[in-house]
Coordinates of C-alpha atoms in Angstrom, one line a residue:
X14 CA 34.1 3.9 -122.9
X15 CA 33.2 0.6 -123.5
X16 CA 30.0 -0.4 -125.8
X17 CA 28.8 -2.7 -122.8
X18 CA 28.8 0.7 -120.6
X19 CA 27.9 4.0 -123.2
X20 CA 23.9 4.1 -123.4
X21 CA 24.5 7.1 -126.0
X22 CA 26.8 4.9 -128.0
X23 CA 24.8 3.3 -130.2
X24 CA 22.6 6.4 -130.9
X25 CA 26.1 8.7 -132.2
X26 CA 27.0 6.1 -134.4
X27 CA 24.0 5.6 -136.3
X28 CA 21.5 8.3 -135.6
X29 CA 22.5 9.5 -139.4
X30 CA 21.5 6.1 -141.3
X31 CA 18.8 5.0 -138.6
X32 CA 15.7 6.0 -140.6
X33 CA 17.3 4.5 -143.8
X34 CA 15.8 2.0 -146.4
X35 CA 15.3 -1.4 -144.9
X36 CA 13.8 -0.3 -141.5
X37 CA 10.3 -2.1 -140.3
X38 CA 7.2 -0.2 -140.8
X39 CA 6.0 1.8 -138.1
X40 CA 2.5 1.4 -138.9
X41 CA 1.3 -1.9 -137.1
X42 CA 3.1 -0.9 -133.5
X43 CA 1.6 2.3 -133.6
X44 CA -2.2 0.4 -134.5
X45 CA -1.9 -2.1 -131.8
X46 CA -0.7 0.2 -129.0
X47 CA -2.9 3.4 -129.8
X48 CA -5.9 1.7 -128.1
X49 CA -3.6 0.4 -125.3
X50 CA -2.7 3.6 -124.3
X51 CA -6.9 4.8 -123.1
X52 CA -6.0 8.5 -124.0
X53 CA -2.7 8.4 -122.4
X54 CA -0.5 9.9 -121.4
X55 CA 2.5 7.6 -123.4
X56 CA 5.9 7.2 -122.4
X57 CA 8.7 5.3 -125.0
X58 CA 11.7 4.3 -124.1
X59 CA 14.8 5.1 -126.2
X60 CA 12.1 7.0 -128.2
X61 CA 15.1 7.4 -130.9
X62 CA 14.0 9.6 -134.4
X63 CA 10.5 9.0 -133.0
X64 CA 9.0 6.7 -135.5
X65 CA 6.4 4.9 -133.3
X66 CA 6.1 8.4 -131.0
X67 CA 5.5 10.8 -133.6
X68 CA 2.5 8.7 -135.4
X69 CA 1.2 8.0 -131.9
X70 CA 1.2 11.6 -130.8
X71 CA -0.5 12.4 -134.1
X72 CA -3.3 10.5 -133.2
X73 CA -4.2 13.0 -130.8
X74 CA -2.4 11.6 -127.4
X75 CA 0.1 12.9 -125.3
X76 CA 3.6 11.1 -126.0
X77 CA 6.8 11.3 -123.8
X78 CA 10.1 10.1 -124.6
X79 CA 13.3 9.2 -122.7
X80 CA 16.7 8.7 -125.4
X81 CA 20.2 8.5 -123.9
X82 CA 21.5 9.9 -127.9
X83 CA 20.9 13.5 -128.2
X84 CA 22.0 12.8 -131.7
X85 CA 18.8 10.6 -132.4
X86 CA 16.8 13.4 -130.5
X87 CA 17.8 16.1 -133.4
X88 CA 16.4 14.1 -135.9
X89 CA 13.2 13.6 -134.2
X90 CA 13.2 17.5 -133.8
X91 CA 13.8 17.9 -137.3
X92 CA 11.0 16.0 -138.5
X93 CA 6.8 16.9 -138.4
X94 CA 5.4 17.5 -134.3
X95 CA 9.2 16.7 -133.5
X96 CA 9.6 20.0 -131.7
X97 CA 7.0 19.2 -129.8
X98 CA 7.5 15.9 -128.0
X99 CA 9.1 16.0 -124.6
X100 CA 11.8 13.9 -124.5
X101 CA 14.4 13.4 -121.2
X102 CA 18.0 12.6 -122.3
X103 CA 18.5 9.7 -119.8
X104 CA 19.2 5.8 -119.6
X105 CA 16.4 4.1 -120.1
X106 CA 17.3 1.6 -117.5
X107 CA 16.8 4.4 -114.8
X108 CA 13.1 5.7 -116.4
X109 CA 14.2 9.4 -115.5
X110 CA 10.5 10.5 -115.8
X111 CA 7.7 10.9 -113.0
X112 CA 4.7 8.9 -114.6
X113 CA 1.7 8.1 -114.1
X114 CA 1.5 6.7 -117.8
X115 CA -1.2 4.6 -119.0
X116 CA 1.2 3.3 -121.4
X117 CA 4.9 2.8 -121.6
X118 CA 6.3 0.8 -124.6
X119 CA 9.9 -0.4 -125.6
X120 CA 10.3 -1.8 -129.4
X121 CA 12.5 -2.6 -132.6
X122 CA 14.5 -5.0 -129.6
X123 CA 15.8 -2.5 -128.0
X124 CA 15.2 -4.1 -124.5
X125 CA 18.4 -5.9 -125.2
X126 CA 20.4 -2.8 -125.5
X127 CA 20.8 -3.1 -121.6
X128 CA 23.6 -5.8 -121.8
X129 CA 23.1 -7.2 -118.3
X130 CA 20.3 -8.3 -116.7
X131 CA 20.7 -6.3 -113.7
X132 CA 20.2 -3.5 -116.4
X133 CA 17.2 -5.1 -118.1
X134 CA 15.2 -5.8 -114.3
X135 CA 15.9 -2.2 -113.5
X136 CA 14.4 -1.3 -115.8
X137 CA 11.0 -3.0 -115.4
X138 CA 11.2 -2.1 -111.9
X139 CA 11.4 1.8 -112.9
X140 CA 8.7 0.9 -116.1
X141 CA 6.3 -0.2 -112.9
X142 CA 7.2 2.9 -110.8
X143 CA 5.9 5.2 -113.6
X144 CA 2.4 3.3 -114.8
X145 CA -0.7 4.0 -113.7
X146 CA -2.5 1.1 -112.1
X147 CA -3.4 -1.3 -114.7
X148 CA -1.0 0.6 -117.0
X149 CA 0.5 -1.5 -120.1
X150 CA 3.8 -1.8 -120.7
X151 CA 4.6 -3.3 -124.2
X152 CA 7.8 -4.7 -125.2
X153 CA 8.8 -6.1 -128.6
X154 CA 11.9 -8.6 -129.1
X155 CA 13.4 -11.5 -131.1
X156 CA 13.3 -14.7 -129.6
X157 CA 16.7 -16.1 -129.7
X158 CA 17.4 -18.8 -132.0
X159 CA 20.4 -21.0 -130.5
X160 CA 21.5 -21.9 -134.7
X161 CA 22.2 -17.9 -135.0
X162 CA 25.1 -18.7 -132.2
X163 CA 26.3 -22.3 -132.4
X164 CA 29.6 -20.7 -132.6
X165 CA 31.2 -18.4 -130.6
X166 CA 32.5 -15.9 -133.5
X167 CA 30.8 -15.3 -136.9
X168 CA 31.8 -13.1 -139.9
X169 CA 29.3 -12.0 -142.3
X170 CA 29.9 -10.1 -145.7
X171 CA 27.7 -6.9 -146.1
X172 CA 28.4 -4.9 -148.9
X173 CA 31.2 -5.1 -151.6
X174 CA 31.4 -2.3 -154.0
X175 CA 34.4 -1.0 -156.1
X176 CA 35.1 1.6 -153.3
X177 CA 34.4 -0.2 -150.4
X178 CA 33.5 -3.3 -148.5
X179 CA 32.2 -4.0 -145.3
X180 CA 31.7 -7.0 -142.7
X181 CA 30.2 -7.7 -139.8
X182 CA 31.7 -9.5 -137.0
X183 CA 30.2 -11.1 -133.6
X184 CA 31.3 -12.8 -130.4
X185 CA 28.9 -14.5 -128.1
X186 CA 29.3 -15.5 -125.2
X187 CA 26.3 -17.8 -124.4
X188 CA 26.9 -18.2 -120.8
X189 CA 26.3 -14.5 -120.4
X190 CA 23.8 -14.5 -123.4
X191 CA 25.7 -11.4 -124.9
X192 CA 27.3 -11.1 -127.8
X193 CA 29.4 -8.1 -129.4
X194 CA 28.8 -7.2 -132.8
X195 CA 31.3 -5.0 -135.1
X196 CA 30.3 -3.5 -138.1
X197 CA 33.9 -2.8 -140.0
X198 CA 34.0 -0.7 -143.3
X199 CA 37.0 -0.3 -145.3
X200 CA 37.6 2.5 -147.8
X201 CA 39.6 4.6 -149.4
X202 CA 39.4 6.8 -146.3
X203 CA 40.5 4.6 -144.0
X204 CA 38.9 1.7 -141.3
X205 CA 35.2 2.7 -139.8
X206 CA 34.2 0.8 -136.9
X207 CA 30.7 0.6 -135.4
X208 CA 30.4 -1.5 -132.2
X209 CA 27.2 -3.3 -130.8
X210 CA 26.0 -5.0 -128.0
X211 CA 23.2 -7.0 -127.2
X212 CA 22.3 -8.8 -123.8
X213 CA 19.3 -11.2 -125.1
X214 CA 16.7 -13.1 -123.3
X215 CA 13.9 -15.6 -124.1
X216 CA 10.3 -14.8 -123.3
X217 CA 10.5 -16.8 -120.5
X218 CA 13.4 -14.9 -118.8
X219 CA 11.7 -11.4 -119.5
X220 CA 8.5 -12.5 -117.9
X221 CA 10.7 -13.5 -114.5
X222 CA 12.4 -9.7 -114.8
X223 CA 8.4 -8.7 -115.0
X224 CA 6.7 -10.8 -112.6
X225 CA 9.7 -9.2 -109.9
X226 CA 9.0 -6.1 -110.9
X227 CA 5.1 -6.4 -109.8
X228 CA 4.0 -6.7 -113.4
X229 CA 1.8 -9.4 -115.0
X230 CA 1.8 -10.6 -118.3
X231 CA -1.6 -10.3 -120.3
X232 CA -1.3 -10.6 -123.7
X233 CA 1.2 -12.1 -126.1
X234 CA 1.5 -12.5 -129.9
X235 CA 3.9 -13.1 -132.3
X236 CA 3.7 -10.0 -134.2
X237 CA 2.0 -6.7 -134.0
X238 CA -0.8 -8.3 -136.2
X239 CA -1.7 -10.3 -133.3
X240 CA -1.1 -13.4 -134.7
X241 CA -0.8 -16.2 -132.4
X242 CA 2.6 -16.9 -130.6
X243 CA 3.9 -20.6 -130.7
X244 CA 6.5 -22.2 -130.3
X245 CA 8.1 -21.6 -133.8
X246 CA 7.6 -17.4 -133.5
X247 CA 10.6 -15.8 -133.9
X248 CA 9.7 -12.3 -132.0
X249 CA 7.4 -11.7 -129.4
X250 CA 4.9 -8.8 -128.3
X251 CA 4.2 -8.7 -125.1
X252 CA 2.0 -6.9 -123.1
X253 CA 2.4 -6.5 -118.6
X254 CA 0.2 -4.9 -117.0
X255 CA 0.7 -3.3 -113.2
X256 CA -0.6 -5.5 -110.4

């Protein structure tokens, strides 16, 4: 199946390594959108090994999750409150939950994992299904930088060691604003691959997919700090609210 049509896929190949050294802390998304969820309940999408849910539900609310890997979803279980989180194995897109939430959040970029926008507006129309009225739904992304694409393939070198070397390879295709990205590790075992694909946005565009969706936006910083967004912020947090 093709990486632009497997929800699951990304989740098999790197639920083992997600969690590893290098990841963003946690901490300030689960500060700015405890008092944003009022007591709950909480629903977040592709919830993954849980490290925004788990914190959250430990603060005392109620915290759903919808994952399309059931690979990330064992290491969720595996870790502290982790067998006790609901989670529905689902696309995202679809929201295959009943609601009402007070909150539903998607971070780490992850909006992009739908690779078409027809993907991405579903899922803001299914986000304002499921919220309670005047329900939040938080999204965190990077706003895309035309210089990271002024040519239509890249190769980057990762890691060379004496056993192995790996290099990671994109195509974008800027009319489309997607790009396929292919992690490629060669060792003494053999050639690992481990395909990626993004469909990104700018803030702009993400507010249109909201504002057809019924949702307003509200609030919007540059980082979970809150510090103001300009025009030379490089990710955005930003918070819709149900009309």
């Amino acid at each position: 199946m093709s990486v632009f049509d497997d929800p699951g896929l990304f989740g098999r190949l790197w639920a083992d390594t997600y969690d590893g050294p290098g990841n963003p802390d946690p901490a300030p998304a689960v500060d700015f959108l405890a008092p944003l969820a009022e007591g709950g309940p909480v629903l977040e999408l592709a919830v993954g090994t849980g490290r925004v849910a788990l914190p959250l539900a430990a603060r005392g609310l109620t915290v759903e999750g919808v994952e399309a890997s059931p690979e990330m979803v064992a290491h969720l279980r595996a870790k502290p409150g982790g067998a006790d989180l609901p989670v529905t194995i689902g696309d995202m897109a679809d929201v295959p939950v009943a609601g009402p939430y007070r909150l539903v959040f998607l971070v780490f970029n992850t909006l992009f994992n739908l690779v078409s926008e027809e993907r991405q507006a579903a899922c803001f129309r299914n986000v304002a299904r499921v919220l309670a009225p005047g329900g939040a739904f938080v999204i965190e992304t990077f706003v895309p930088d035309p210089a990271d694409f002024d040519r239509d393939e890249q190769v980057q070198v990762r890691e060379v060691t004496e056993d192995s070397a790996t290099i990671r390879v994109h195509r974008y295709d800027r009319a489309a604003q997607t790009f396929v990205r292919q992690t490629v590790t060669f060792d003494a075992s053999g050639v690992h691959l481990k395909p990626f694909a993004m469909r990104y946005a700018w803030p702009e565009q993400v507010d249109e997919l909201a504002e057809r969706a019924g949702l307003r936006l509200t609030e919007r910083y540059a980082d979970w700090d809150r510090s103001p967004y300009d025009a030379d912020s490089r990710s955005h947090i930003s918070v819709y609210r149900r009309r």
